[in-house]
mmCIF file with all atom_site columns, C-alpha atoms in Angstrom:
data_model
loop_
_atom_site.group_PDB
_atom_site.id
_atom_site.type_symbol
_atom_site.label_atom_id
_atom_site.label_alt_id
_atom_site.label_comp_id
_atom_site.label_asym_id
_atom_site.label_entity_id
_atom_site.label_seq_id
_atom_site.pdbx_PDB_ins_code
_atom_site.Cartn_x
_atom_site.Cartn_y
_atom_site.Cartn_z
_atom_site.occupancy
_atom_site.B_iso_or_equiv
_atom_site.pdbx_formal_charge
_atom_site.auth_seq_id
_atom_site.auth_comp_id
_atom_site.auth_asym_id
_atom_site.auth_atom_id
_atom_site.pdbx_PDB_model_num
ATOM 1   C CA . ASP A 1 1   ? 45.034 182.093 142.957 1.00 0.00 ? 1   ASP A CA 1
ATOM 2   C CA . THR A 1 2   ? 41.266 181.987 142.295 1.00 0.00 ? 2   THR A CA 1
ATOM 3   C CA . GLY A 1 3   ? 40.775 178.485 143.626 1.00 0.00 ? 3   GLY A CA 1
ATOM 4   C CA . VAL A 1 4   ? 40.154 176.989 140.167 1.00 0.00 ? 4   VAL A CA 1
ATOM 5   C CA . SER A 1 5   ? 42.919 174.593 139.147 1.00 0.00 ? 5   SER A CA 1
ATOM 6   C CA . GLN A 1 6   ? 43.727 173.099 135.752 1.00 0.00 ? 6   GLN A CA 1
ATOM 7   C CA . ASP A 1 7   ? 46.009 170.272 134.755 1.00 0.00 ? 7   ASP A CA 1
ATOM 8   C CA . PRO A 1 8   ? 48.265 170.082 132.863 1.00 0.00 ? 8   PRO A CA 1
ATOM 9   C CA . ARG A 1 9   ? 49.418 173.675 132.492 1.00 0.00 ? 9   ARG A CA 1
ATOM 10  C CA . HIS A 1 10  ? 51.150 172.916 129.200 1.00 0.00 ? 10  HIS A CA 1
ATOM 11  C CA . LYS A 1 11  ? 50.705 170.180 126.633 1.00 0.00 ? 11  LYS A CA 1
ATOM 12  C CA . ILE A 1 12  ? 52.624 169.571 123.428 1.00 0.00 ? 12  ILE A CA 1
ATOM 13  C CA . THR A 1 13  ? 51.260 166.897 121.127 1.00 0.00 ? 13  THR A CA 1
ATOM 14  C CA . LYS A 1 14  ? 51.533 165.740 117.564 1.00 0.00 ? 14  LYS A CA 1
ATOM 15  C CA . ARG A 1 15  ? 48.728 166.199 115.073 1.00 0.00 ? 15  ARG A CA 1
ATOM 16  C CA . GLY A 1 16  ? 46.291 163.323 115.208 1.00 0.00 ? 16  GLY A CA 1
ATOM 17  C CA . GLN A 1 17  ? 46.852 162.473 118.871 1.00 0.00 ? 17  GLN A CA 1
ATOM 18  C CA . ASN A 1 18  ? 44.172 162.694 121.569 1.00 0.00 ? 18  ASN A CA 1
ATOM 19  C CA . VAL A 1 19  ? 44.563 164.960 124.580 1.00 0.00 ? 19  VAL A CA 1
ATOM 20  C CA . THR A 1 20  ? 42.592 165.371 127.806 1.00 0.00 ? 20  THR A CA 1
ATOM 21  C CA . PHE A 1 21  ? 42.547 168.320 130.174 1.00 0.00 ? 21  PHE A CA 1
ATOM 22  C CA . ARG A 1 22  ? 41.200 168.489 133.708 1.00 0.00 ? 22  ARG A CA 1
ATOM 23  C CA . CYS A 1 23  ? 39.574 171.330 135.611 1.00 0.00 ? 23  CYS A CA 1
ATOM 24  C CA . ASP A 1 24  ? 38.837 171.430 139.335 1.00 0.00 ? 24  ASP A CA 1
ATOM 25  C CA . PRO A 1 25  ? 36.400 174.258 140.109 1.00 0.00 ? 25  PRO A CA 1
ATOM 26  C CA . ILE A 1 26  ? 35.910 176.094 143.370 1.00 0.00 ? 26  ILE A CA 1
ATOM 27  C CA . SER A 1 27  ? 34.214 173.751 145.804 1.00 0.00 ? 27  SER A CA 1
ATOM 28  C CA . GLU A 1 28  ? 30.396 174.042 145.797 1.00 0.00 ? 28  GLU A CA 1
ATOM 29  C CA . HIS A 1 29  ? 30.322 175.984 142.528 1.00 0.00 ? 29  HIS A CA 1
ATOM 30  C CA . ASN A 1 30  ? 27.464 174.572 140.494 1.00 0.00 ? 30  ASN A CA 1
ATOM 31  C CA . ARG A 1 31  ? 28.442 176.117 137.180 1.00 0.00 ? 31  ARG A CA 1
ATOM 32  C CA . LEU A 1 32  ? 31.537 175.191 135.197 1.00 0.00 ? 32  LEU A CA 1
ATOM 33  C CA . TYR A 1 33  ? 32.523 176.785 131.875 1.00 0.00 ? 33  TYR A CA 1
ATOM 34  C CA . TRP A 1 34  ? 35.141 175.977 129.252 1.00 0.00 ? 34  TRP A CA 1
ATOM 35  C CA . TYR A 1 35  ? 36.583 178.734 127.063 1.00 0.00 ? 35  TYR A CA 1
ATOM 36  C CA . ARG A 1 36  ? 39.271 178.776 124.392 1.00 0.00 ? 36  ARG A CA 1
ATOM 37  C CA . GLN A 1 37  ? 41.697 181.663 123.952 1.00 0.00 ? 37  GLN A CA 1
ATOM 38  C CA . THR A 1 38  ? 43.935 182.118 120.927 1.00 0.00 ? 38  THR A CA 1
ATOM 39  C CA . LEU A 1 39  ? 46.880 184.497 120.845 1.00 0.00 ? 39  LEU A CA 1
ATOM 40  C CA . GLY A 1 40  ? 45.895 188.141 120.986 1.00 0.00 ? 40  GLY A CA 1
ATOM 41  C CA . GLN A 1 41  ? 42.184 187.428 121.437 1.00 0.00 ? 41  GLN A CA 1
ATOM 42  C CA . GLY A 1 42  ? 39.719 187.282 124.276 1.00 0.00 ? 42  GLY A CA 1
ATOM 43  C CA . PRO A 1 43  ? 38.418 183.947 125.545 1.00 0.00 ? 43  PRO A CA 1
ATOM 44  C CA . GLU A 1 44  ? 35.604 182.337 123.526 1.00 0.00 ? 44  GLU A CA 1
ATOM 45  C CA . PHE A 1 45  ? 32.859 180.237 125.092 1.00 0.00 ? 45  PHE A CA 1
ATOM 46  C CA . LEU A 1 46  ? 32.917 176.508 124.331 1.00 0.00 ? 46  LEU A CA 1
ATOM 47  C CA . THR A 1 47  ? 30.473 174.809 126.695 1.00 0.00 ? 47  THR A CA 1
ATOM 48  C CA . TYR A 1 48  ? 29.100 174.849 130.219 1.00 0.00 ? 48  TYR A CA 1
ATOM 49  C CA . PHE A 1 49  ? 27.783 172.521 132.913 1.00 0.00 ? 49  PHE A CA 1
ATOM 50  C CA . GLN A 1 50  ? 25.137 173.010 135.559 1.00 0.00 ? 50  GLN A CA 1
ATOM 51  C CA . ASN A 1 51  ? 26.212 170.423 138.106 1.00 0.00 ? 51  ASN A CA 1
ATOM 52  C CA . GLU A 1 52  ? 26.792 167.268 136.019 1.00 0.00 ? 52  GLU A CA 1
ATOM 53  C CA . ALA A 1 53  ? 24.585 168.266 133.083 1.00 0.00 ? 53  ALA A CA 1
ATOM 54  C CA . GLN A 1 54  ? 26.151 169.742 129.951 1.00 0.00 ? 54  GLN A CA 1
ATOM 55  C CA . LEU A 1 55  ? 23.528 172.257 128.871 1.00 0.00 ? 55  LEU A CA 1
ATOM 56  C CA . GLU A 1 56  ? 24.989 174.177 125.940 1.00 0.00 ? 56  GLU A CA 1
ATOM 57  C CA . LYS A 1 57  ? 27.733 173.850 123.385 1.00 0.00 ? 57  LYS A CA 1
ATOM 58  C CA . SER A 1 58  ? 29.144 176.547 121.151 1.00 0.00 ? 58  SER A CA 1
ATOM 59  C CA . ARG A 1 59  ? 29.455 175.960 117.415 1.00 0.00 ? 59  ARG A CA 1
ATOM 60  C CA . LEU A 1 60  ? 33.218 176.158 118.083 1.00 0.00 ? 60  LEU A CA 1
ATOM 61  C CA . LEU A 1 61  ? 32.971 172.764 119.759 1.00 0.00 ? 61  LEU A CA 1
ATOM 62  C CA . SER A 1 62  ? 33.372 170.354 116.869 1.00 0.00 ? 62  SER A CA 1
ATOM 63  C CA . ASP A 1 63  ? 32.595 166.630 117.054 1.00 0.00 ? 63  ASP A CA 1
ATOM 64  C CA . ARG A 1 64  ? 36.221 165.992 117.985 1.00 0.00 ? 64  ARG A CA 1
ATOM 65  C CA . PHE A 1 65  ? 35.674 167.747 121.325 1.00 0.00 ? 65  PHE A CA 1
ATOM 66  C CA . SER A 1 66  ? 33.919 166.154 124.269 1.00 0.00 ? 66  SER A CA 1
ATOM 67  C CA . ALA A 1 67  ? 33.501 167.380 127.820 1.00 0.00 ? 67  ALA A CA 1
ATOM 68  C CA . GLU A 1 68  ? 32.280 165.678 130.966 1.00 0.00 ? 68  GLU A CA 1
ATOM 69  C CA . ARG A 1 69  ? 31.577 166.547 134.565 1.00 0.00 ? 69  ARG A CA 1
ATOM 70  C CA . PRO A 1 70  ? 30.660 163.116 135.916 1.00 0.00 ? 70  PRO A CA 1
ATOM 71  C CA . LYS A 1 71  ? 29.887 163.889 139.549 1.00 0.00 ? 71  LYS A CA 1
ATOM 72  C CA . GLY A 1 72  ? 29.265 167.592 139.316 1.00 0.00 ? 72  GLY A CA 1
ATOM 73  C CA . SER A 1 73  ? 32.743 168.367 140.625 1.00 0.00 ? 73  SER A CA 1
ATOM 74  C CA . PHE A 1 74  ? 35.800 168.253 138.339 1.00 0.00 ? 74  PHE A CA 1
ATOM 75  C CA . SER A 1 75  ? 35.464 168.340 134.555 1.00 0.00 ? 75  SER A CA 1
ATOM 76  C CA . THR A 1 76  ? 37.484 166.949 131.665 1.00 0.00 ? 76  THR A CA 1
ATOM 77  C CA . LEU A 1 77  ? 37.805 168.250 128.115 1.00 0.00 ? 77  LEU A CA 1
ATOM 78  C CA . GLU A 1 78  ? 39.021 165.791 125.506 1.00 0.00 ? 78  GLU A CA 1
ATOM 79  C CA . ILE A 1 79  ? 40.141 166.624 121.993 1.00 0.00 ? 79  ILE A CA 1
ATOM 80  C CA . GLN A 1 80  ? 40.399 163.700 119.598 1.00 0.00 ? 80  GLN A CA 1
ATOM 81  C CA . ARG A 1 81  ? 42.549 163.668 116.459 1.00 0.00 ? 81  ARG A CA 1
ATOM 82  C CA . THR A 1 82  ? 44.110 167.027 117.264 1.00 0.00 ? 82  THR A CA 1
ATOM 83  C CA . GLU A 1 83  ? 44.756 169.524 114.479 1.00 0.00 ? 83  GLU A CA 1
ATOM 84  C CA . GLN A 1 84  ? 47.178 172.436 114.385 1.00 0.00 ? 84  GLN A CA 1
ATOM 85  C CA . GLY A 1 85  ? 44.208 174.809 114.599 1.00 0.00 ? 85  GLY A CA 1
ATOM 86  C CA . ASP A 1 86  ? 43.442 173.420 118.063 1.00 0.00 ? 86  ASP A CA 1
ATOM 87  C CA . SER A 1 87  ? 46.563 175.115 119.430 1.00 0.00 ? 87  SER A CA 1
ATOM 88  C CA . ALA A 1 88  ? 45.282 177.583 122.025 1.00 0.00 ? 88  ALA A CA 1
ATOM 89  C CA . MET A 1 89  ? 44.893 178.226 125.743 1.00 0.00 ? 89  MET A CA 1
ATOM 90  C CA . TYR A 1 90  ? 41.961 176.269 127.196 1.00 0.00 ? 90  TYR A CA 1
ATOM 91  C CA . LEU A 1 91  ? 40.436 178.030 130.180 1.00 0.00 ? 91  LEU A CA 1
ATOM 92  C CA . CYS A 1 92  ? 38.043 176.730 132.775 1.00 0.00 ? 92  CYS A CA 1
ATOM 93  C CA . ALA A 1 93  ? 35.863 178.978 134.927 1.00 0.00 ? 93  ALA A CA 1
ATOM 94  C CA . SER A 1 94  ? 33.383 178.295 137.693 1.00 0.00 ? 94  SER A CA 1
ATOM 95  C CA . SER A 1 95  ? 30.599 180.262 139.329 1.00 0.00 ? 95  SER A CA 1
ATOM 96  C CA . LEU A 1 96  ? 28.318 179.585 142.256 1.00 0.00 ? 96  LEU A CA 1
ATOM 97  C CA . ASN A 1 97  ? 25.166 179.916 140.157 1.00 0.00 ? 97  ASN A CA 1
ATOM 98  C CA . ALA A 1 98  ? 23.961 181.376 136.878 1.00 0.00 ? 98  ALA A CA 1
ATOM 99  C CA . GLY A 1 99  ? 24.769 185.052 136.514 1.00 0.00 ? 99  GLY A CA 1
ATOM 100 C CA . GLU A 1 100 ? 27.312 185.020 139.319 1.00 0.00 ? 100 GLU A CA 1
ATOM 101 C CA . THR A 1 101 ? 30.979 185.975 139.001 1.00 0.00 ? 101 THR A CA 1
ATOM 102 C CA . GLN A 1 102 ? 33.038 183.556 136.945 1.00 0.00 ? 102 GLN A CA 1
ATOM 103 C CA . TYR A 1 103 ? 36.446 182.699 138.385 1.00 0.00 ? 103 TYR A CA 1
ATOM 104 C CA . PHE A 1 104 ? 39.029 181.468 135.914 1.00 0.00 ? 104 PHE A CA 1
ATOM 105 C CA . GLY A 1 105 ? 41.746 178.896 136.300 1.00 0.00 ? 105 GLY A CA 1
ATOM 106 C CA . PRO A 1 106 ? 45.312 179.381 134.997 1.00 0.00 ? 106 PRO A CA 1
ATOM 107 C CA . GLY A 1 107 ? 44.537 177.578 131.761 1.00 0.00 ? 107 GLY A CA 1
ATOM 108 C CA . THR A 1 108 ? 46.106 174.726 129.800 1.00 0.00 ? 108 THR A CA 1
ATOM 109 C CA . ARG A 1 109 ? 48.231 175.835 126.878 1.00 0.00 ? 109 ARG A CA 1
ATOM 110 C CA . LEU A 1 110 ? 48.048 173.326 124.031 1.00 0.00 ? 110 LEU A CA 1
ATOM 111 C CA . LEU A 1 111 ? 50.516 173.224 121.158 1.00 0.00 ? 111 LEU A CA 1
ATOM 112 C CA . VAL A 1 112 ? 49.810 170.835 118.298 1.00 0.00 ? 112 VAL A CA 1
ATOM 113 C CA . LEU A 1 113 ? 52.817 170.155 116.081 1.00 0.00 ? 113 LEU A CA 1
ATOM 114 C CA . GLY B 2 1   ? 24.545 186.709 119.448 1.00 0.00 ? 1   GLY B CA 1
ATOM 115 C CA . GLU B 2 2   ? 26.388 189.251 121.521 1.00 0.00 ? 2   GLU B CA 1
ATOM 116 C CA . ASN B 2 3   ? 29.342 191.167 120.041 1.00 0.00 ? 3   ASN B CA 1
ATOM 117 C CA . VAL B 2 4   ? 31.747 193.188 122.177 1.00 0.00 ? 4   VAL B CA 1
ATOM 118 C CA . GLU B 2 5   ? 34.207 195.685 120.743 1.00 0.00 ? 5   GLU B CA 1
ATOM 119 C CA . GLN B 2 6   ? 37.075 197.064 122.817 1.00 0.00 ? 6   GLN B CA 1
ATOM 120 C CA . HIS B 2 7   ? 39.349 200.068 122.290 1.00 0.00 ? 7   HIS B CA 1
ATOM 121 C CA . PRO B 2 8   ? 42.196 200.826 122.271 1.00 0.00 ? 8   PRO B CA 1
ATOM 122 C CA . SER B 2 9   ? 44.117 197.636 121.587 1.00 0.00 ? 9   SER B CA 1
ATOM 123 C CA . THR B 2 10  ? 47.267 199.112 123.166 1.00 0.00 ? 10  THR B CA 1
ATOM 124 C CA . LEU B 2 11  ? 47.652 201.904 125.686 1.00 0.00 ? 11  LEU B CA 1
ATOM 125 C CA . SER B 2 12  ? 50.798 203.374 127.212 1.00 0.00 ? 12  SER B CA 1
ATOM 126 C CA . VAL B 2 13  ? 50.643 205.802 130.135 1.00 0.00 ? 13  VAL B CA 1
ATOM 127 C CA . GLN B 2 14  ? 53.136 207.356 132.499 1.00 0.00 ? 14  GLN B CA 1
ATOM 128 C CA . GLU B 2 15  ? 53.103 206.105 136.068 1.00 0.00 ? 15  GLU B CA 1
ATOM 129 C CA . GLY B 2 16  ? 50.614 208.141 138.067 1.00 0.00 ? 16  GLY B CA 1
ATOM 130 C CA . ASP B 2 17  ? 48.457 209.051 135.070 1.00 0.00 ? 17  ASP B CA 1
ATOM 131 C CA . SER B 2 18  ? 44.969 207.686 134.415 1.00 0.00 ? 18  SER B CA 1
ATOM 132 C CA . ALA B 2 19  ? 44.027 205.024 131.878 1.00 0.00 ? 19  ALA B CA 1
ATOM 133 C CA . VAL B 2 20  ? 40.644 204.596 130.203 1.00 0.00 ? 20  VAL B CA 1
ATOM 134 C CA . ILE B 2 21  ? 39.499 201.574 128.194 1.00 0.00 ? 21  ILE B CA 1
ATOM 135 C CA . LYS B 2 22  ? 36.165 201.570 126.370 1.00 0.00 ? 22  LYS B CA 1
ATOM 136 C CA . CYS B 2 23  ? 33.846 198.789 125.230 1.00 0.00 ? 23  CYS B CA 1
ATOM 137 C CA . THR B 2 24  ? 30.605 198.638 123.284 1.00 0.00 ? 24  THR B CA 1
ATOM 138 C CA . TYR B 2 25  ? 28.159 195.734 123.162 1.00 0.00 ? 25  TYR B CA 1
ATOM 139 C CA . SER B 2 26  ? 25.408 194.824 120.737 1.00 0.00 ? 26  SER B CA 1
ATOM 140 C CA . ASP B 2 27  ? 22.817 192.850 122.709 1.00 0.00 ? 27  ASP B CA 1
ATOM 141 C CA . SER B 2 28  ? 20.556 195.211 124.639 1.00 0.00 ? 28  SER B CA 1
ATOM 142 C CA . ALA B 2 29  ? 19.504 192.263 126.823 1.00 0.00 ? 29  ALA B CA 1
ATOM 143 C CA . SER B 2 30  ? 23.001 191.929 128.320 1.00 0.00 ? 30  SER B CA 1
ATOM 144 C CA . ASN B 2 31  ? 22.933 192.891 131.973 1.00 0.00 ? 31  ASN B CA 1
ATOM 145 C CA . TYR B 2 32  ? 26.301 191.948 133.482 1.00 0.00 ? 32  TYR B CA 1
ATOM 146 C CA . PHE B 2 33  ? 29.644 193.503 132.537 1.00 0.00 ? 33  PHE B CA 1
ATOM 147 C CA . PRO B 2 34  ? 32.858 192.273 134.178 1.00 0.00 ? 34  PRO B CA 1
ATOM 148 C CA . TRP B 2 35  ? 36.419 193.428 133.585 1.00 0.00 ? 35  TRP B CA 1
ATOM 149 C CA . TYR B 2 36  ? 39.323 190.997 133.779 1.00 0.00 ? 36  TYR B CA 1
ATOM 150 C CA . LYS B 2 37  ? 43.077 191.517 134.033 1.00 0.00 ? 37  LYS B CA 1
ATOM 151 C CA . GLN B 2 38  ? 45.314 188.893 132.458 1.00 0.00 ? 38  GLN B CA 1
ATOM 152 C CA . GLU B 2 39  ? 49.041 188.685 133.096 1.00 0.00 ? 39  GLU B CA 1
ATOM 153 C CA . LEU B 2 40  ? 51.365 186.700 130.894 1.00 0.00 ? 40  LEU B CA 1
ATOM 154 C CA . GLY B 2 41  ? 50.870 182.958 131.274 1.00 0.00 ? 41  GLY B CA 1
ATOM 155 C CA . LYS B 2 42  ? 47.954 183.312 133.676 1.00 0.00 ? 42  LYS B CA 1
ATOM 156 C CA . GLY B 2 43  ? 44.195 183.063 133.506 1.00 0.00 ? 43  GLY B CA 1
ATOM 157 C CA . PRO B 2 44  ? 41.957 186.155 133.550 1.00 0.00 ? 44  PRO B CA 1
ATOM 158 C CA . GLN B 2 45  ? 41.411 187.648 137.007 1.00 0.00 ? 45  GLN B CA 1
ATOM 159 C CA . LEU B 2 46  ? 38.261 189.625 137.789 1.00 0.00 ? 46  LEU B CA 1
ATOM 160 C CA . ILE B 2 47  ? 39.044 193.194 138.851 1.00 0.00 ? 47  ILE B CA 1
ATOM 161 C CA . ILE B 2 48  ? 35.595 194.801 138.873 1.00 0.00 ? 48  ILE B CA 1
ATOM 162 C CA . ASP B 2 49  ? 32.117 194.178 137.502 1.00 0.00 ? 49  ASP B CA 1
ATOM 163 C CA . ILE B 2 50  ? 28.886 196.089 137.090 1.00 0.00 ? 50  ILE B CA 1
ATOM 164 C CA . ARG B 2 51  ? 25.267 195.124 136.583 1.00 0.00 ? 51  ARG B CA 1
ATOM 165 C CA . SER B 2 52  ? 22.811 196.977 134.397 1.00 0.00 ? 52  SER B CA 1
ATOM 166 C CA . ASN B 2 53  ? 20.855 198.492 137.269 1.00 0.00 ? 53  ASN B CA 1
ATOM 167 C CA . VAL B 2 54  ? 23.919 200.533 138.288 1.00 0.00 ? 54  VAL B CA 1
ATOM 168 C CA . GLY B 2 55  ? 25.568 203.375 136.351 1.00 0.00 ? 55  GLY B CA 1
ATOM 169 C CA . GLU B 2 56  ? 28.930 203.491 138.086 1.00 0.00 ? 56  GLU B CA 1
ATOM 170 C CA . LYS B 2 57  ? 30.965 201.413 140.499 1.00 0.00 ? 57  LYS B CA 1
ATOM 171 C CA . LYS B 2 58  ? 34.271 202.200 142.231 1.00 0.00 ? 58  LYS B CA 1
ATOM 172 C CA . ASP B 2 59  ? 36.853 200.100 144.012 1.00 0.00 ? 59  ASP B CA 1
ATOM 173 C CA . GLN B 2 60  ? 39.864 202.106 145.176 1.00 0.00 ? 60  GLN B CA 1
ATOM 174 C CA . ARG B 2 61  ? 41.769 203.160 142.011 1.00 0.00 ? 61  ARG B CA 1
ATOM 175 C CA . ILE B 2 62  ? 39.434 201.331 139.645 1.00 0.00 ? 62  ILE B CA 1
ATOM 176 C CA . ALA B 2 63  ? 36.027 202.460 138.421 1.00 0.00 ? 63  ALA B CA 1
ATOM 177 C CA . VAL B 2 64  ? 33.597 201.262 135.780 1.00 0.00 ? 64  VAL B CA 1
ATOM 178 C CA . THR B 2 65  ? 30.824 203.283 134.148 1.00 0.00 ? 65  THR B CA 1
ATOM 179 C CA . LEU B 2 66  ? 27.889 201.918 132.167 1.00 0.00 ? 66  LEU B CA 1
ATOM 180 C CA . ASN B 2 67  ? 25.677 203.697 129.656 1.00 0.00 ? 67  ASN B CA 1
ATOM 181 C CA . LYS B 2 68  ? 22.850 201.317 128.784 1.00 0.00 ? 68  LYS B CA 1
ATOM 182 C CA . THR B 2 69  ? 21.269 203.658 126.269 1.00 0.00 ? 69  THR B CA 1
ATOM 183 C CA . ALA B 2 70  ? 24.447 203.899 124.227 1.00 0.00 ? 70  ALA B CA 1
ATOM 184 C CA . LYS B 2 71  ? 25.418 200.298 125.031 1.00 0.00 ? 71  LYS B CA 1
ATOM 185 C CA . HIS B 2 72  ? 28.917 201.119 126.156 1.00 0.00 ? 72  HIS B CA 1
ATOM 186 C CA . PHE B 2 73  ? 30.932 200.761 129.328 1.00 0.00 ? 73  PHE B CA 1
ATOM 187 C CA . SER B 2 74  ? 34.366 201.948 130.362 1.00 0.00 ? 74  SER B CA 1
ATOM 188 C CA . LEU B 2 75  ? 37.143 201.053 132.776 1.00 0.00 ? 75  LEU B CA 1
ATOM 189 C CA . HIS B 2 76  ? 38.999 203.865 134.528 1.00 0.00 ? 76  HIS B CA 1
ATOM 190 C CA . ILE B 2 77  ? 42.262 203.279 136.389 1.00 0.00 ? 77  ILE B CA 1
ATOM 191 C CA . THR B 2 78  ? 43.653 206.233 138.310 1.00 0.00 ? 78  THR B CA 1
ATOM 192 C CA . GLU B 2 79  ? 47.166 206.744 139.719 1.00 0.00 ? 79  GLU B CA 1
ATOM 193 C CA . THR B 2 80  ? 48.509 203.935 137.551 1.00 0.00 ? 80  THR B CA 1
ATOM 194 C CA . GLN B 2 81  ? 51.425 201.841 138.800 1.00 0.00 ? 81  GLN B CA 1
ATOM 195 C CA . PRO B 2 82  ? 53.863 199.598 136.890 1.00 0.00 ? 82  PRO B CA 1
ATOM 196 C CA . GLU B 2 83  ? 52.107 196.517 138.331 1.00 0.00 ? 83  GLU B CA 1
ATOM 197 C CA . ASP B 2 84  ? 48.938 197.599 136.503 1.00 0.00 ? 84  ASP B CA 1
ATOM 198 C CA . SER B 2 85  ? 50.687 196.630 133.246 1.00 0.00 ? 85  SER B CA 1
ATOM 199 C CA . ALA B 2 86  ? 48.749 193.684 131.770 1.00 0.00 ? 86  ALA B CA 1
ATOM 200 C CA . VAL B 2 87  ? 46.075 192.842 129.194 1.00 0.00 ? 87  VAL B CA 1
ATOM 201 C CA . TYR B 2 88  ? 42.594 193.981 130.204 1.00 0.00 ? 88  TYR B CA 1
ATOM 202 C CA . PHE B 2 89  ? 39.420 192.382 128.834 1.00 0.00 ? 89  PHE B CA 1
ATOM 203 C CA . CYS B 2 90  ? 35.861 193.619 129.033 1.00 0.00 ? 90  CYS B CA 1
ATOM 204 C CA . ALA B 2 91  ? 33.000 191.154 128.743 1.00 0.00 ? 91  ALA B CA 1
ATOM 205 C CA . ALA B 2 92  ? 29.227 191.085 128.541 1.00 0.00 ? 92  ALA B CA 1
ATOM 206 C CA . SER B 2 93  ? 26.805 188.437 129.672 1.00 0.00 ? 93  SER B CA 1
ATOM 207 C CA . PRO B 2 94  ? 23.408 188.251 128.001 1.00 0.00 ? 94  PRO B CA 1
ATOM 208 C CA . LEU B 2 95  ? 20.245 186.948 129.586 1.00 0.00 ? 95  LEU B CA 1
ATOM 209 C CA . GLY B 2 96  ? 19.553 183.278 128.959 1.00 0.00 ? 96  GLY B CA 1
ATOM 210 C CA . SER B 2 97  ? 20.295 180.003 130.634 1.00 0.00 ? 97  SER B CA 1
ATOM 211 C CA . ALA B 2 98  ? 23.986 179.819 129.712 1.00 0.00 ? 98  ALA B CA 1
ATOM 212 C CA . ARG B 2 99  ? 25.037 183.277 130.947 1.00 0.00 ? 99  ARG B CA 1
ATOM 213 C CA . GLN B 2 100 ? 28.325 182.755 129.149 1.00 0.00 ? 100 GLN B CA 1
ATOM 214 C CA . LEU B 2 101 ? 30.695 185.698 128.812 1.00 0.00 ? 101 LEU B CA 1
ATOM 215 C CA . THR B 2 102 ? 31.413 187.330 125.454 1.00 0.00 ? 102 THR B CA 1
ATOM 216 C CA . PHE B 2 103 ? 34.794 189.038 125.619 1.00 0.00 ? 103 PHE B CA 1
ATOM 217 C CA . GLY B 2 104 ? 36.329 191.987 123.845 1.00 0.00 ? 104 GLY B CA 1
ATOM 218 C CA . SER B 2 105 ? 39.657 191.552 122.075 1.00 0.00 ? 105 SER B CA 1
ATOM 219 C CA . GLY B 2 106 ? 41.707 193.029 124.916 1.00 0.00 ? 106 GLY B CA 1
ATOM 220 C CA . THR B 2 107 ? 43.820 196.104 125.680 1.00 0.00 ? 107 THR B CA 1
ATOM 221 C CA . GLN B 2 108 ? 47.534 195.808 126.381 1.00 0.00 ? 108 GLN B CA 1
ATOM 222 C CA . LEU B 2 109 ? 48.184 198.431 129.061 1.00 0.00 ? 109 LEU B CA 1
ATOM 223 C CA . THR B 2 110 ? 51.772 199.478 129.683 1.00 0.00 ? 110 THR B CA 1
ATOM 224 C CA . VAL B 2 111 ? 52.573 201.783 132.598 1.00 0.00 ? 111 VAL B CA 1
ATOM 225 C CA . LEU B 2 112 ? 55.917 203.462 132.092 1.00 0.00 ? 112 LEU B CA 1
ATOM 226 C CA . PRO B 2 113 ? 57.917 204.229 135.232 1.00 0.00 ? 113 PRO B CA 1
#
């Protein structure tokens, strides 16, 4: 257990529905990252926060995706109008500061039917 | 952007033998190279990392070597045990504000008893 928690661990939804995932980073970690991992591949960067500010988004993050970290602690990732191509493991990681070790949570596995 | 290639994609070794996984990266500005172990249904777990001012780092049965000139780095596991069986990912982190990780495609290591 790295100290990063994610909820839910699994989510099955129908195409077109909205889903929201939560990540609780290690306490006092200023940086929070979201990655997406598809079967047989390494994680791919989606976005990151420095405290409550979202500072960069990958081109993988379409307009249907939105992420927040309202008080610089936990973060949420919402996917609107889900598509079958959104099926993946969504991973959250946190680090104390930039360039420090990133600790990953267990992930949320999303299946869109 | 950064591109990381990882080989081999699968590796089987007898218990007690050594295992070597190799990665190359494209961005000469990358300066941080972690290795993660991922077990089925879990998030990636950091096992060792190395920064570009160091050529080699060891932690018990695990070692990582870095060749900045050739832009490649390797993971060495000695005296392998069945519990070492997992998917291993290398990653590189370029300079810049995001410091996101770019991952290789993974190596499925199987240690045969």
